[in-house]
mmCIF file of C-alpha atoms and ligand atoms in Angstrom:
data_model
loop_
_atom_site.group_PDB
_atom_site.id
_atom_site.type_symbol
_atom_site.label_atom_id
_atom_site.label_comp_id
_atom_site.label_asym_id
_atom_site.label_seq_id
_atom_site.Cartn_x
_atom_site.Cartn_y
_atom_site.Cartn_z
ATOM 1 C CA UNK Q 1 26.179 -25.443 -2.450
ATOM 2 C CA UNK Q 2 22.349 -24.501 -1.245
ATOM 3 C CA UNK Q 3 22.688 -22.975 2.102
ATOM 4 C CA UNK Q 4 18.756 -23.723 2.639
ATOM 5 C CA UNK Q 5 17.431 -25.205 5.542
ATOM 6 C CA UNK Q 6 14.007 -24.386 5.704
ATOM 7 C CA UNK Q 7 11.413 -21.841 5.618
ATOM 8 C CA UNK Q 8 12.909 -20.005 8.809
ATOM 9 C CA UNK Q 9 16.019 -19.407 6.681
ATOM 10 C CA UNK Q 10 13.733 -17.561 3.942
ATOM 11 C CA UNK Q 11 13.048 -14.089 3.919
ATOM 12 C CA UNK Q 12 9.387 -12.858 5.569
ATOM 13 C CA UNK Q 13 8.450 -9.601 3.830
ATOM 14 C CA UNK Q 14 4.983 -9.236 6.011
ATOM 15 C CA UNK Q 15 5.766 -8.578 9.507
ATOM 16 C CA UNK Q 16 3.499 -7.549 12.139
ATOM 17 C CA UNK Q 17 4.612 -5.622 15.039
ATOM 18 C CA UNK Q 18 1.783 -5.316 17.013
ATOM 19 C CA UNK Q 19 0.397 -1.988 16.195
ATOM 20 C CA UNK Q 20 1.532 -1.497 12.697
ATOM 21 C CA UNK Q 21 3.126 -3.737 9.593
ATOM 22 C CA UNK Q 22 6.147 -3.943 8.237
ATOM 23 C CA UNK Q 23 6.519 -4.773 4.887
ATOM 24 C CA UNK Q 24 9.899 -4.840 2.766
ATOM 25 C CA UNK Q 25 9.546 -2.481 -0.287
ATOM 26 C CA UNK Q 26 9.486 -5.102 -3.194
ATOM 27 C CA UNK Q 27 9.593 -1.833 -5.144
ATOM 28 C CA UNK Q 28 12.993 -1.051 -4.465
ATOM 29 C CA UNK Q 29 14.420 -4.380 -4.392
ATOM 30 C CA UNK Q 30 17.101 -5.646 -4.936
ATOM 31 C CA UNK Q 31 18.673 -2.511 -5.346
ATOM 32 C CA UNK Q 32 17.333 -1.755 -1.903
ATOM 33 C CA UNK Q 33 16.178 -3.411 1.171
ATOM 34 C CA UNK Q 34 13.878 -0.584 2.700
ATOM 35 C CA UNK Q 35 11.028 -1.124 5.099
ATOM 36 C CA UNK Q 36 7.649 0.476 4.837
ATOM 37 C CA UNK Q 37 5.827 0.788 8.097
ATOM 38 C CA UNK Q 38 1.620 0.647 7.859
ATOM 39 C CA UNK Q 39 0.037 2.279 10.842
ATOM 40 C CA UNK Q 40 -3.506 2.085 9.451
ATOM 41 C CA UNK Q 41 -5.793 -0.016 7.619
ATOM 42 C CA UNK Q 42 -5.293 3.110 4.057
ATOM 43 C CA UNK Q 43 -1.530 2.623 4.236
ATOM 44 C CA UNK Q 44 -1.661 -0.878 3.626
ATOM 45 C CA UNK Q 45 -4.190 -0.355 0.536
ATOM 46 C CA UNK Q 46 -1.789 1.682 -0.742
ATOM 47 C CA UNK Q 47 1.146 -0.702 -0.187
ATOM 48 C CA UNK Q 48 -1.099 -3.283 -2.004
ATOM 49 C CA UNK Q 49 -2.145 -1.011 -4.930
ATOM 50 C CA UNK Q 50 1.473 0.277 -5.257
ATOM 51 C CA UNK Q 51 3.151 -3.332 -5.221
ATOM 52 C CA UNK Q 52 5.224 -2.710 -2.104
ATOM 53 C CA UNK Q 53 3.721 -6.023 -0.726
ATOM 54 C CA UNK Q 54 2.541 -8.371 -3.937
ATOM 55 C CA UNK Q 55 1.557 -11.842 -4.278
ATOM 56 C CA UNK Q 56 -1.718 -13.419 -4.414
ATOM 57 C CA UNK Q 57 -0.891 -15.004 -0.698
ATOM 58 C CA UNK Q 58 1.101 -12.130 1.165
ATOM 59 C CA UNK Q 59 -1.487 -9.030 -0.425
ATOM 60 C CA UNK Q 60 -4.270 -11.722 1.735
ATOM 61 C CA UNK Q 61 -2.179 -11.776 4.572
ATOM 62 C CA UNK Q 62 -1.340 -8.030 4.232
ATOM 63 C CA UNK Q 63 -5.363 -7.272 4.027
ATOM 64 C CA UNK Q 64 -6.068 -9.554 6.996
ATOM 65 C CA UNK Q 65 -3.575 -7.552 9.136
ATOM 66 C CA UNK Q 66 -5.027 -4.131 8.039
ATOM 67 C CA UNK Q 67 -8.447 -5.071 9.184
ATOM 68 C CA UNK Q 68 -6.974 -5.682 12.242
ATOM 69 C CA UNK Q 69 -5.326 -1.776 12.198
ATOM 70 C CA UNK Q 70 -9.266 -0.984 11.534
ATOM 71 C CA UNK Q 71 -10.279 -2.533 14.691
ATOM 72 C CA UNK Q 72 -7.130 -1.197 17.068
ATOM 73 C CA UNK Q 73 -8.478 2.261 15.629
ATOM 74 C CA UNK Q 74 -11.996 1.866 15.411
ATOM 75 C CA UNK Q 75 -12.191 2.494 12.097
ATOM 76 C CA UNK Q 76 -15.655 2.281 10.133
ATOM 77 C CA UNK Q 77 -15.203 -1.845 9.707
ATOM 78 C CA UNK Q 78 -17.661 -1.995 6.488
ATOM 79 C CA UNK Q 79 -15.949 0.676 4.515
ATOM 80 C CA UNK Q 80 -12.622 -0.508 5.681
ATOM 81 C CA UNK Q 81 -13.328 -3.719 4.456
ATOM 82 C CA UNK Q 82 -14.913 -2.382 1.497
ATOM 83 C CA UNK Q 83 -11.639 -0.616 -0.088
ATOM 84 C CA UNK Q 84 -9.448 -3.289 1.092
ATOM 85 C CA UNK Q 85 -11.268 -5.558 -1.035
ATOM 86 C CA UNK Q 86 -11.220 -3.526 -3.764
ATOM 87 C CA UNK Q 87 -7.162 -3.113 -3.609
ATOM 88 C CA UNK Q 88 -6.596 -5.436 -6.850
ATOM 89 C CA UNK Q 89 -9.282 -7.382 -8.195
ATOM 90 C CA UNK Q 90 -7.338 -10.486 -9.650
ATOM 91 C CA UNK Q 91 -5.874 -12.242 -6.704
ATOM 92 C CA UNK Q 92 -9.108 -14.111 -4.780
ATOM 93 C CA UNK Q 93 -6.822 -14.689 -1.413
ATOM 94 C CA UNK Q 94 -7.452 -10.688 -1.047
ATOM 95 C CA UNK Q 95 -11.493 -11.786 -0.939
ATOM 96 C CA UNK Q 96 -10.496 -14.597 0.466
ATOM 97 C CA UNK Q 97 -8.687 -13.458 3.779
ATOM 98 C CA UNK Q 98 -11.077 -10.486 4.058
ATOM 99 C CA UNK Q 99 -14.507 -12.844 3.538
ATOM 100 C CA UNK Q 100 -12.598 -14.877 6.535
ATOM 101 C CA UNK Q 101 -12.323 -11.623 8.907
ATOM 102 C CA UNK Q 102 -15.482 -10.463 8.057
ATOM 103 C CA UNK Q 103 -17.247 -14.170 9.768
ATOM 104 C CA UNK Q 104 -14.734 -13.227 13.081
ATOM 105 C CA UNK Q 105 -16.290 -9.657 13.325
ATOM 106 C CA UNK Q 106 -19.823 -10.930 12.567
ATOM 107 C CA UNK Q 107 -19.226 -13.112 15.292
ATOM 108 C CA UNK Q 108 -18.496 -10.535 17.758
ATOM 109 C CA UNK Q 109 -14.400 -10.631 17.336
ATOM 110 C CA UNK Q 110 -12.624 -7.920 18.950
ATOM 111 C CA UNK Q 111 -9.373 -6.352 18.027
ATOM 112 C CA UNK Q 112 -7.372 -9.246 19.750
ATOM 113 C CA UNK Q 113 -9.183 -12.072 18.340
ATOM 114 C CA UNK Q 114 -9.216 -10.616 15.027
ATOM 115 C CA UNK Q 115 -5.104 -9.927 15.440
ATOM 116 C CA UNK Q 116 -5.184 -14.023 16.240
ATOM 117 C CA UNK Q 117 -7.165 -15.293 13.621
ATOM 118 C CA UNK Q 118 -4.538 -12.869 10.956
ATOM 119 C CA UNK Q 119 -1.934 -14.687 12.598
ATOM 120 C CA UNK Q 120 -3.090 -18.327 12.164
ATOM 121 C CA UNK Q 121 -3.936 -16.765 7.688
ATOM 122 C CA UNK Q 122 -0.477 -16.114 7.950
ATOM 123 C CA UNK Q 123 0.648 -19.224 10.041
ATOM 124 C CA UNK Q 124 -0.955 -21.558 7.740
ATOM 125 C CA UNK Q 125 0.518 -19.926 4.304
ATOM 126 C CA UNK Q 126 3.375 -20.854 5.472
ATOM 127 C CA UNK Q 127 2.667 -24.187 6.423
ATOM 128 C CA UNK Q 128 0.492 -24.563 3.242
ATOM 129 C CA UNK Q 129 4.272 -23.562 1.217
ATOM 130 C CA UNK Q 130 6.019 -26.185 2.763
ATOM 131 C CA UNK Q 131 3.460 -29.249 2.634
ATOM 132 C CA UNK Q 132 3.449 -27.846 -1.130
ATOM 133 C CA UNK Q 133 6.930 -27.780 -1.955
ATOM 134 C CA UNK Q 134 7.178 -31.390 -0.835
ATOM 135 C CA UNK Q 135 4.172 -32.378 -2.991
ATOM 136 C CA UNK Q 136 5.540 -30.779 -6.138
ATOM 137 C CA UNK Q 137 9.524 -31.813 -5.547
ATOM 138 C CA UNK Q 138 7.714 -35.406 -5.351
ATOM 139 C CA UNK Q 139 6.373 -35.087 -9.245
ATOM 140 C CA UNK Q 140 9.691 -34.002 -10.580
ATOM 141 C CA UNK Q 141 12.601 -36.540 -11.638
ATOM 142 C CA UNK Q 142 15.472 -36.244 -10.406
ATOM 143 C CA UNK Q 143 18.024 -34.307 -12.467
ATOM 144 C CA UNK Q 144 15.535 -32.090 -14.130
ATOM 145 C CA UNK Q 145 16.019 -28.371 -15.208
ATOM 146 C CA UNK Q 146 13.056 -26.192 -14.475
ATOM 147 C CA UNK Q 147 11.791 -22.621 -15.159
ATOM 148 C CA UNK Q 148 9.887 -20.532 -13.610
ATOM 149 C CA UNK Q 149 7.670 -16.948 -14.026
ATOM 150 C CA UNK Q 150 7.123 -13.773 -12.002
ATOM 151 C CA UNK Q 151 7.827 -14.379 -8.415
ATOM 152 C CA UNK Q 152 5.960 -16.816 -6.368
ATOM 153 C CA UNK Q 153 8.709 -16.994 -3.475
ATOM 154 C CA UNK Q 154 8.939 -15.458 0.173
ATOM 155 C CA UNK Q 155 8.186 -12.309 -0.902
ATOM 156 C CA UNK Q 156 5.280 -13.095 -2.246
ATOM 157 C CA UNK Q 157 3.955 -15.211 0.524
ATOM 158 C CA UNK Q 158 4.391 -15.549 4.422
ATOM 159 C CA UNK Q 159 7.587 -17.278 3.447
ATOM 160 C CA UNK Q 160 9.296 -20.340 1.522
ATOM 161 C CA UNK Q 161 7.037 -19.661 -1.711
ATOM 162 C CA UNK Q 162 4.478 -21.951 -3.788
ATOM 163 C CA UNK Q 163 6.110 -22.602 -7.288
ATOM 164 C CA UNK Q 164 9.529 -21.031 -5.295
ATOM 165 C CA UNK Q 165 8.250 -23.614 -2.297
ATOM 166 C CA UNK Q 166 8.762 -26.806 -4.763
ATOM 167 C CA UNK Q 167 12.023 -25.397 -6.446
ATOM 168 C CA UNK Q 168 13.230 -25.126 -3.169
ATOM 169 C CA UNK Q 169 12.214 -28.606 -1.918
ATOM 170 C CA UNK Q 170 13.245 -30.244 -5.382
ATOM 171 C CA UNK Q 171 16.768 -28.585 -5.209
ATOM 172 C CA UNK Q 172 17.352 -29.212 -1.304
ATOM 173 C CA UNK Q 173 16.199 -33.297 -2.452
ATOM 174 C CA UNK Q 174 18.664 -33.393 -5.213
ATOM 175 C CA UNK Q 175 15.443 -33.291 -8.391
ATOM 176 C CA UNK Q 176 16.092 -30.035 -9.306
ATOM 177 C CA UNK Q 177 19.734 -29.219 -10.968
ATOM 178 C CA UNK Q 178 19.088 -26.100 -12.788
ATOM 179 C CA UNK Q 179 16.487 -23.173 -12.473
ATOM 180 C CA UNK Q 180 15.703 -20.751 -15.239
ATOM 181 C CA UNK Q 181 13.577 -17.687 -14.538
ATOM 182 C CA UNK Q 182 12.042 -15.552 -16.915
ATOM 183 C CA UNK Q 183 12.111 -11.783 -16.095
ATOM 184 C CA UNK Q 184 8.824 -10.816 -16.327
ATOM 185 C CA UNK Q 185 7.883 -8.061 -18.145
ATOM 186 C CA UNK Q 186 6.617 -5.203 -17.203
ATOM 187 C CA UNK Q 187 7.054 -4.822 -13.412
ATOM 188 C CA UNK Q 188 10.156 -7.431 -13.560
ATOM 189 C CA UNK Q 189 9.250 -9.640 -10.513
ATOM 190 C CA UNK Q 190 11.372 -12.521 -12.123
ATOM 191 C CA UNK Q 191 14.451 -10.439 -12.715
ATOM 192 C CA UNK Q 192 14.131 -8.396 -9.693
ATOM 193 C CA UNK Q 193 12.665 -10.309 -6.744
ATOM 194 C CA UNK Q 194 12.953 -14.253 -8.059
ATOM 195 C CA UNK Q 195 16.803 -14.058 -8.856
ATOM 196 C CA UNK Q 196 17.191 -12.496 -5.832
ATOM 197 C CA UNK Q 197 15.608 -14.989 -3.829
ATOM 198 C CA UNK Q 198 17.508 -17.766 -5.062
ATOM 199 C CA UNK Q 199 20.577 -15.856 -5.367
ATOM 200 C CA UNK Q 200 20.320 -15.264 -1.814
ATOM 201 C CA UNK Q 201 19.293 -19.176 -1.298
ATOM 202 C CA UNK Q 202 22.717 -20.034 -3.378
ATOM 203 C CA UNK Q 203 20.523 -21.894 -5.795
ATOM 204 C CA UNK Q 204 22.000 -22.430 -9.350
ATOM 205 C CA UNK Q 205 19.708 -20.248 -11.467
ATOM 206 C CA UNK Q 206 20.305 -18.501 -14.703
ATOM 207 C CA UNK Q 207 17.449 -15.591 -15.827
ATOM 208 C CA UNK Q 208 16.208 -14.951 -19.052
ATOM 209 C CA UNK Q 209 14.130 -13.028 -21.338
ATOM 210 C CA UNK Q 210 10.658 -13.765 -21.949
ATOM 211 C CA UNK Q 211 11.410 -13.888 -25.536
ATOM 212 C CA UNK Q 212 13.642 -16.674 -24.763
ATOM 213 C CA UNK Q 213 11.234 -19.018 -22.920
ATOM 214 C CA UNK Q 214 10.319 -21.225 -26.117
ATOM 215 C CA UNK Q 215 13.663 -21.266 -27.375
ATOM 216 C CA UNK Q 216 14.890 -22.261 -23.935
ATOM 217 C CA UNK Q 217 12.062 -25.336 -23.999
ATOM 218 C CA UNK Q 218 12.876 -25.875 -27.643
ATOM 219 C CA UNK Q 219 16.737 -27.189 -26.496
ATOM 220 C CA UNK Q 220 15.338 -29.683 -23.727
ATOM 221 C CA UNK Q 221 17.162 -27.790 -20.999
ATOM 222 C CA UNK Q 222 13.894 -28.074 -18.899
ATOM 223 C CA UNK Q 223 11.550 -30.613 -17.652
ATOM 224 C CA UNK Q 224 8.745 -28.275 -16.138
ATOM 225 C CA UNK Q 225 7.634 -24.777 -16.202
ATOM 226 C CA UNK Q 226 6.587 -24.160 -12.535
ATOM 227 C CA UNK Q 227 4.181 -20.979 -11.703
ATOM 228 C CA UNK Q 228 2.215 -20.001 -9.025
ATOM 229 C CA UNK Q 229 -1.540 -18.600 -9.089
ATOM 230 C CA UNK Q 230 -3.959 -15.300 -8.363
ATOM 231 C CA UNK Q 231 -6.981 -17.043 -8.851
ATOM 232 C CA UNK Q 232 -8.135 -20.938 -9.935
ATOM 233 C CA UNK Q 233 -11.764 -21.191 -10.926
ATOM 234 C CA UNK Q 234 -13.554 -24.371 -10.609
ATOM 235 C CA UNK Q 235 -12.785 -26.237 -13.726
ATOM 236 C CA UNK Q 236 -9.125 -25.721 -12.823
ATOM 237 C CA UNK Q 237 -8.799 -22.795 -15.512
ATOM 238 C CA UNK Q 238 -5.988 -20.701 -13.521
ATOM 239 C CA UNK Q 239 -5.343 -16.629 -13.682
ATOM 240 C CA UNK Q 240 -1.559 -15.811 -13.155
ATOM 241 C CA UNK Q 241 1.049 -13.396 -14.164
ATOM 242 C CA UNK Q 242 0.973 -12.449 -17.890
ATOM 243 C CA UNK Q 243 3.168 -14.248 -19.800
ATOM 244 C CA UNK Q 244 2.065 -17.519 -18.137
ATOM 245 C CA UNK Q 245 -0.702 -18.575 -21.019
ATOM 246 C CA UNK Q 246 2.154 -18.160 -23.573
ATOM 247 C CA UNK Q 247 4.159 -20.175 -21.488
ATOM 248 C CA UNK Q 248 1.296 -23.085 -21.403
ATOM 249 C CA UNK Q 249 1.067 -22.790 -24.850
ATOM 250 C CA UNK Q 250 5.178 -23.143 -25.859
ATOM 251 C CA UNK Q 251 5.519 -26.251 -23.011
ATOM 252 C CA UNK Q 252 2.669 -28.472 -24.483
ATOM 253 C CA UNK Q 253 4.319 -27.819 -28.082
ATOM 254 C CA UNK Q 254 7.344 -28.862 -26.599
ATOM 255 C CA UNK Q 255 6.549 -31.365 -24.344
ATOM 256 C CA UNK Q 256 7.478 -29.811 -21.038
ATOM 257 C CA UNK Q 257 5.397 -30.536 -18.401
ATOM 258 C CA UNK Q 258 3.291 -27.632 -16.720
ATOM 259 C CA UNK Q 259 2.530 -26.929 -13.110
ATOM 260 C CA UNK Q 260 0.462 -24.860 -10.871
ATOM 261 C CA UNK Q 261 1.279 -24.328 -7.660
ATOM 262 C CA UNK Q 262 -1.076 -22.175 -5.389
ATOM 263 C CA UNK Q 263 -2.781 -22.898 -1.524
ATOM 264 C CA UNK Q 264 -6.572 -23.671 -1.330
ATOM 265 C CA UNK Q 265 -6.726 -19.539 -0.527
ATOM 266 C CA UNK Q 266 -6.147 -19.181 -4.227
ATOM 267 C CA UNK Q 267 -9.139 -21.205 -5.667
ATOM 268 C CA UNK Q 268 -12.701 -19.874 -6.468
ATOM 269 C CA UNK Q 269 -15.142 -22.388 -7.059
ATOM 270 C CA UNK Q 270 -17.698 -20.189 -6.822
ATOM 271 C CA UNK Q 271 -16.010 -18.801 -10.022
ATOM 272 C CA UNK Q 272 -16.670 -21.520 -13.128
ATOM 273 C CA UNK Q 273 -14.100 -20.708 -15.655
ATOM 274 C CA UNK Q 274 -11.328 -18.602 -16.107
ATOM 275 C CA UNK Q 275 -13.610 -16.602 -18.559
ATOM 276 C CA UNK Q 276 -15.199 -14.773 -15.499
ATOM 277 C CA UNK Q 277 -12.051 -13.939 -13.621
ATOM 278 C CA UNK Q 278 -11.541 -10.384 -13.820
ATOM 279 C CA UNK Q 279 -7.883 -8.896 -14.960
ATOM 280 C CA UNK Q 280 -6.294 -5.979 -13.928
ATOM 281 C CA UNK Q 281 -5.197 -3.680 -16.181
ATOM 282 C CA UNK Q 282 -2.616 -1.705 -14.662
ATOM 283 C CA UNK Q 283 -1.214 2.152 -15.504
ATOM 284 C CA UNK Q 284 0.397 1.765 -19.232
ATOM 285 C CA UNK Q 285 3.727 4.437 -17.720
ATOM 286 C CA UNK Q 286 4.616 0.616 -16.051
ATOM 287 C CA UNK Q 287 5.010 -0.590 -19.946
ATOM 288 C CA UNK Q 288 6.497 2.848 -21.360
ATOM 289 C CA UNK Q 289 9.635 3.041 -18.661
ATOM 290 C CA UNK Q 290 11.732 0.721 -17.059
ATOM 291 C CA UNK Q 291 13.495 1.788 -13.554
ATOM 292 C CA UNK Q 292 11.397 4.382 -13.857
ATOM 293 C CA UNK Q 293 13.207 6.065 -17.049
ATOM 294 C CA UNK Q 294 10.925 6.138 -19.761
ATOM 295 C CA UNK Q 295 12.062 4.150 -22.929
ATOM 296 C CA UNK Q 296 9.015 4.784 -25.486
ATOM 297 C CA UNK Q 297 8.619 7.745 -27.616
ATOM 298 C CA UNK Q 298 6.178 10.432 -26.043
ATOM 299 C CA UNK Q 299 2.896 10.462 -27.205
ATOM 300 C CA UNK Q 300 2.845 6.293 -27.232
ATOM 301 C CA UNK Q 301 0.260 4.375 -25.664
ATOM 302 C CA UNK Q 302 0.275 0.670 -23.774
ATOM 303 C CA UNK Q 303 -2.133 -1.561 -22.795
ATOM 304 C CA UNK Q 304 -1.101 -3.286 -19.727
ATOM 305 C CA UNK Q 305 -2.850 -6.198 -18.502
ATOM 306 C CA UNK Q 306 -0.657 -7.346 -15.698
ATOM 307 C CA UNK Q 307 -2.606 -11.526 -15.791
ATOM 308 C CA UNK Q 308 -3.724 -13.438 -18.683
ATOM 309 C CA UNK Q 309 -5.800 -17.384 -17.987
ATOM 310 C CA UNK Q 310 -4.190 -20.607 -18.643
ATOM 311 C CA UNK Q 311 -6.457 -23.268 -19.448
ATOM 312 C CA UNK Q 312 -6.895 -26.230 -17.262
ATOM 313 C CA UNK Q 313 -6.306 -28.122 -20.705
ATOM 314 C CA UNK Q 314 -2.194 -26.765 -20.345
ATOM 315 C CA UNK Q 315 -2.008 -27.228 -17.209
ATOM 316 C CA UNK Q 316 -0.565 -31.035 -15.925
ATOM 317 C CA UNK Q 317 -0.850 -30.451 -12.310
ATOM 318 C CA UNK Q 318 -2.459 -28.263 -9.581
ATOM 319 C CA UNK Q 319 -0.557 -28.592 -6.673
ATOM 320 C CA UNK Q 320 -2.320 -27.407 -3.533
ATOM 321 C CA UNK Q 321 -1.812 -28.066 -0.118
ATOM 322 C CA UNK Q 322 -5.018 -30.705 0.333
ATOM 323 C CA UNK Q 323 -3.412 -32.465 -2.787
ATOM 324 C CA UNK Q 324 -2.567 -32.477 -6.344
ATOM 325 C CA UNK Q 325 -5.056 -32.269 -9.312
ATOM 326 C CA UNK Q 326 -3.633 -33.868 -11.866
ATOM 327 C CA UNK Q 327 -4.906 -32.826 -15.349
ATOM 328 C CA UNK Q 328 -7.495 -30.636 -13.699
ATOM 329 C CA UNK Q 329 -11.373 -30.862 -14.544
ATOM 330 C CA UNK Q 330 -14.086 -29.365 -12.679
ATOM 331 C CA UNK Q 331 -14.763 -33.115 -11.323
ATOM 332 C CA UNK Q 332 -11.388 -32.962 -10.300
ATOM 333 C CA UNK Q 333 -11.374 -30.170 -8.533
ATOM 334 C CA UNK Q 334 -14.636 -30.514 -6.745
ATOM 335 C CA UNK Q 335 -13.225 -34.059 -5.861
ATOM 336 C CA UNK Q 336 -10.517 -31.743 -3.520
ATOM 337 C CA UNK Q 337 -13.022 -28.582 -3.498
ATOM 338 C CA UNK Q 338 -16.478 -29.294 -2.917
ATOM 339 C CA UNK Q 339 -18.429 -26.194 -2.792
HETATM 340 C C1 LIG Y 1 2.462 -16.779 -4.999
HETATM 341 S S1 LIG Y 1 2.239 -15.227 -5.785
HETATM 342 C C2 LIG Y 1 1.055 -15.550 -6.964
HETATM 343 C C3 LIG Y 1 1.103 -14.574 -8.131
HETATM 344 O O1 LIG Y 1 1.061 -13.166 -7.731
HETATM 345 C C4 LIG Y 1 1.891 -12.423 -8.653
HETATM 346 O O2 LIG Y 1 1.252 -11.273 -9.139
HETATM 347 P P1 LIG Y 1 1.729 -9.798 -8.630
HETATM 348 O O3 LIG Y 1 3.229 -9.799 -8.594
HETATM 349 O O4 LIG Y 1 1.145 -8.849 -9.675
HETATM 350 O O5 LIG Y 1 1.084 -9.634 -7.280
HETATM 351 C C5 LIG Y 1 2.148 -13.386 -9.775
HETATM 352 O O6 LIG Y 1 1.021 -13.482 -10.633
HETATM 353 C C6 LIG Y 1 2.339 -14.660 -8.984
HETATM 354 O O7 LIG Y 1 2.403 -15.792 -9.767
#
């Protein structure tokens, strides 16, 4: 038995406190539940670059919050803003929520207003989540088995999740019956931080390898492979986890329908395809150790990219908060995203 009730039951990782943030060490989960407190606008780039807070939506929200630190301490705004921006370069809700605080300071925001206008960015991820999850749920029949990649849940968000969001609105209406979520190599957001979301949700889930994803669609076990987003250009082409273009690839071979799930913060259309999005490559130790212990002979080398591009052609449905793009063209999405 689920013992959700709704997004006030979910965990919220990002916490402000009024003169610093809190953010729950997704490092150290689930092993641990530790709390990292940012005092200034340089702790919470390094909470970003380091993957204590991650997620296209909550490293936004994080951002927003540390430009407010800037202003409390009368920090230098531009270069504050500056290296917040450049924290990770894949996920455009960083820009995003940044570009947004930038307008309130050019308008003559103070420290206070600024601390109000992070707190309706956060206010309305979380709102976007659960106007999402009942938009997705809706496309899924009942009785379906789903999977899922990387996490995209609470801790990834201001709470409740985007591809987490409709999982948990298609299992609280009775669509979804089974969940399947694939570990996620390197950094191991799937086995680490989705199974413990739904774990702690007491939603039926089972995790498995990446290897095992087109095997898994191969036996008809799922209906939909459900992801979330860093960054949707304007022809729909979408930049998530890596992993997810394989996964587009194996679910049209096997007729399993794909979704997107991400909130309007998450789409560029000043970006045209998802040949311009720029991917971080991240330090090659995360592919040569696991827990930390290294598991590759010395004197190895990785490459690393940490997201790869889906084409809009894979991808069935965008579901956003102002709607769903169904088999997503740039007409499409200009139709819900005019410039
Ligand atoms: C709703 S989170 C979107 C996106 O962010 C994750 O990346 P990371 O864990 O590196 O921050 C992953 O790509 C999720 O799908």
């Amino acid at each position: 038995m689920t013992n959700l009730s709704s997004a006030h039951d979910t965990i919220r990782a990002v916490q402000w406190r009024g003169d610093h943030l809190r953010l729950l060490d997704q490092r150290l989960l689930p092993a641990e539940e530790q709390w990292l407190d940012c005092r200034d606008y340089v702790a919470v780039i390094h909470a970003i670059k380091d993957l204590a807070v991650r997620g296209a939506p909550a490293i936004g929200i994080a951002a927003a919050w540390g430009v407010v630190l800037a202003a409390q301490q009368s920090a230098p705004m531009d270069q504050a803003l500056a290296e917040l921006r450049a924290a990770r370069p894949t996920a455009v809700n960083l820009m995003w929520a940044l570009d947004r605080m930038k307008a309130h300071i050019a308008a003559g925001a103070d420290a206070a207003a600024l601390e109000r206008e992070a707190q309706i960015i956060q206010d309305e991820d979380l709102a976007a989540n659960r106007h999402m999850g009942e938009l997705g749920a809706a496309l899924i029949l009942p009785g379906s088995g789903v999977m899922t990649h990387c996490n995209t849940g609470s801790l990834a968000t201001s709470g409740y999740g985007t591809a987490l969001g409709v999982i948990r609105a298609g299992v609280a209406a009775g669509r979804i019956d089974h969940v399947y979520a694939g570990e996620t190599r390197p950094w191991q957001q799937g086995a680490r931080l989705t199974m413990w979301e739904l774990v702690r949700d007491g939603i039926p889930a089972k995790l498995i390898a990446d290897s095992a994803a087109s095997h898994l669609m191969k036996s008809g076990a799922v209906k939909w492979v459900i992801v979330g987003a860093d960054r949707i250009a304007a022809n729909g082409d979408t930049a998530n986890k890596i992993g997810t273009y394989q996964l587009a690839i194996a679910a049209r071979h096997h007729g399993v329908k794909f979704m997107v799930v991400a909130p309007s913060s998450t789409v560029d259309m000043a970006t045209v395809s998802g040949d311009d999005i720029d991917i971080e490559l991240r330090d090659a130790a995360e592919l040569l150790s696991v827990a930390g212990r290294r598991t590759v002979v010395e004197g190895a080398q990785a490459w690393n990219p940490v997201f790869d591009v889906t084409p809009a052609s894979l991808i069935d449905a965008i579901v956003t908060e102002r709607g769903v793009i169904e088999h997503p063209t740039t007409e499409r999405m200009k139709a819900v995203f005019a410039a």
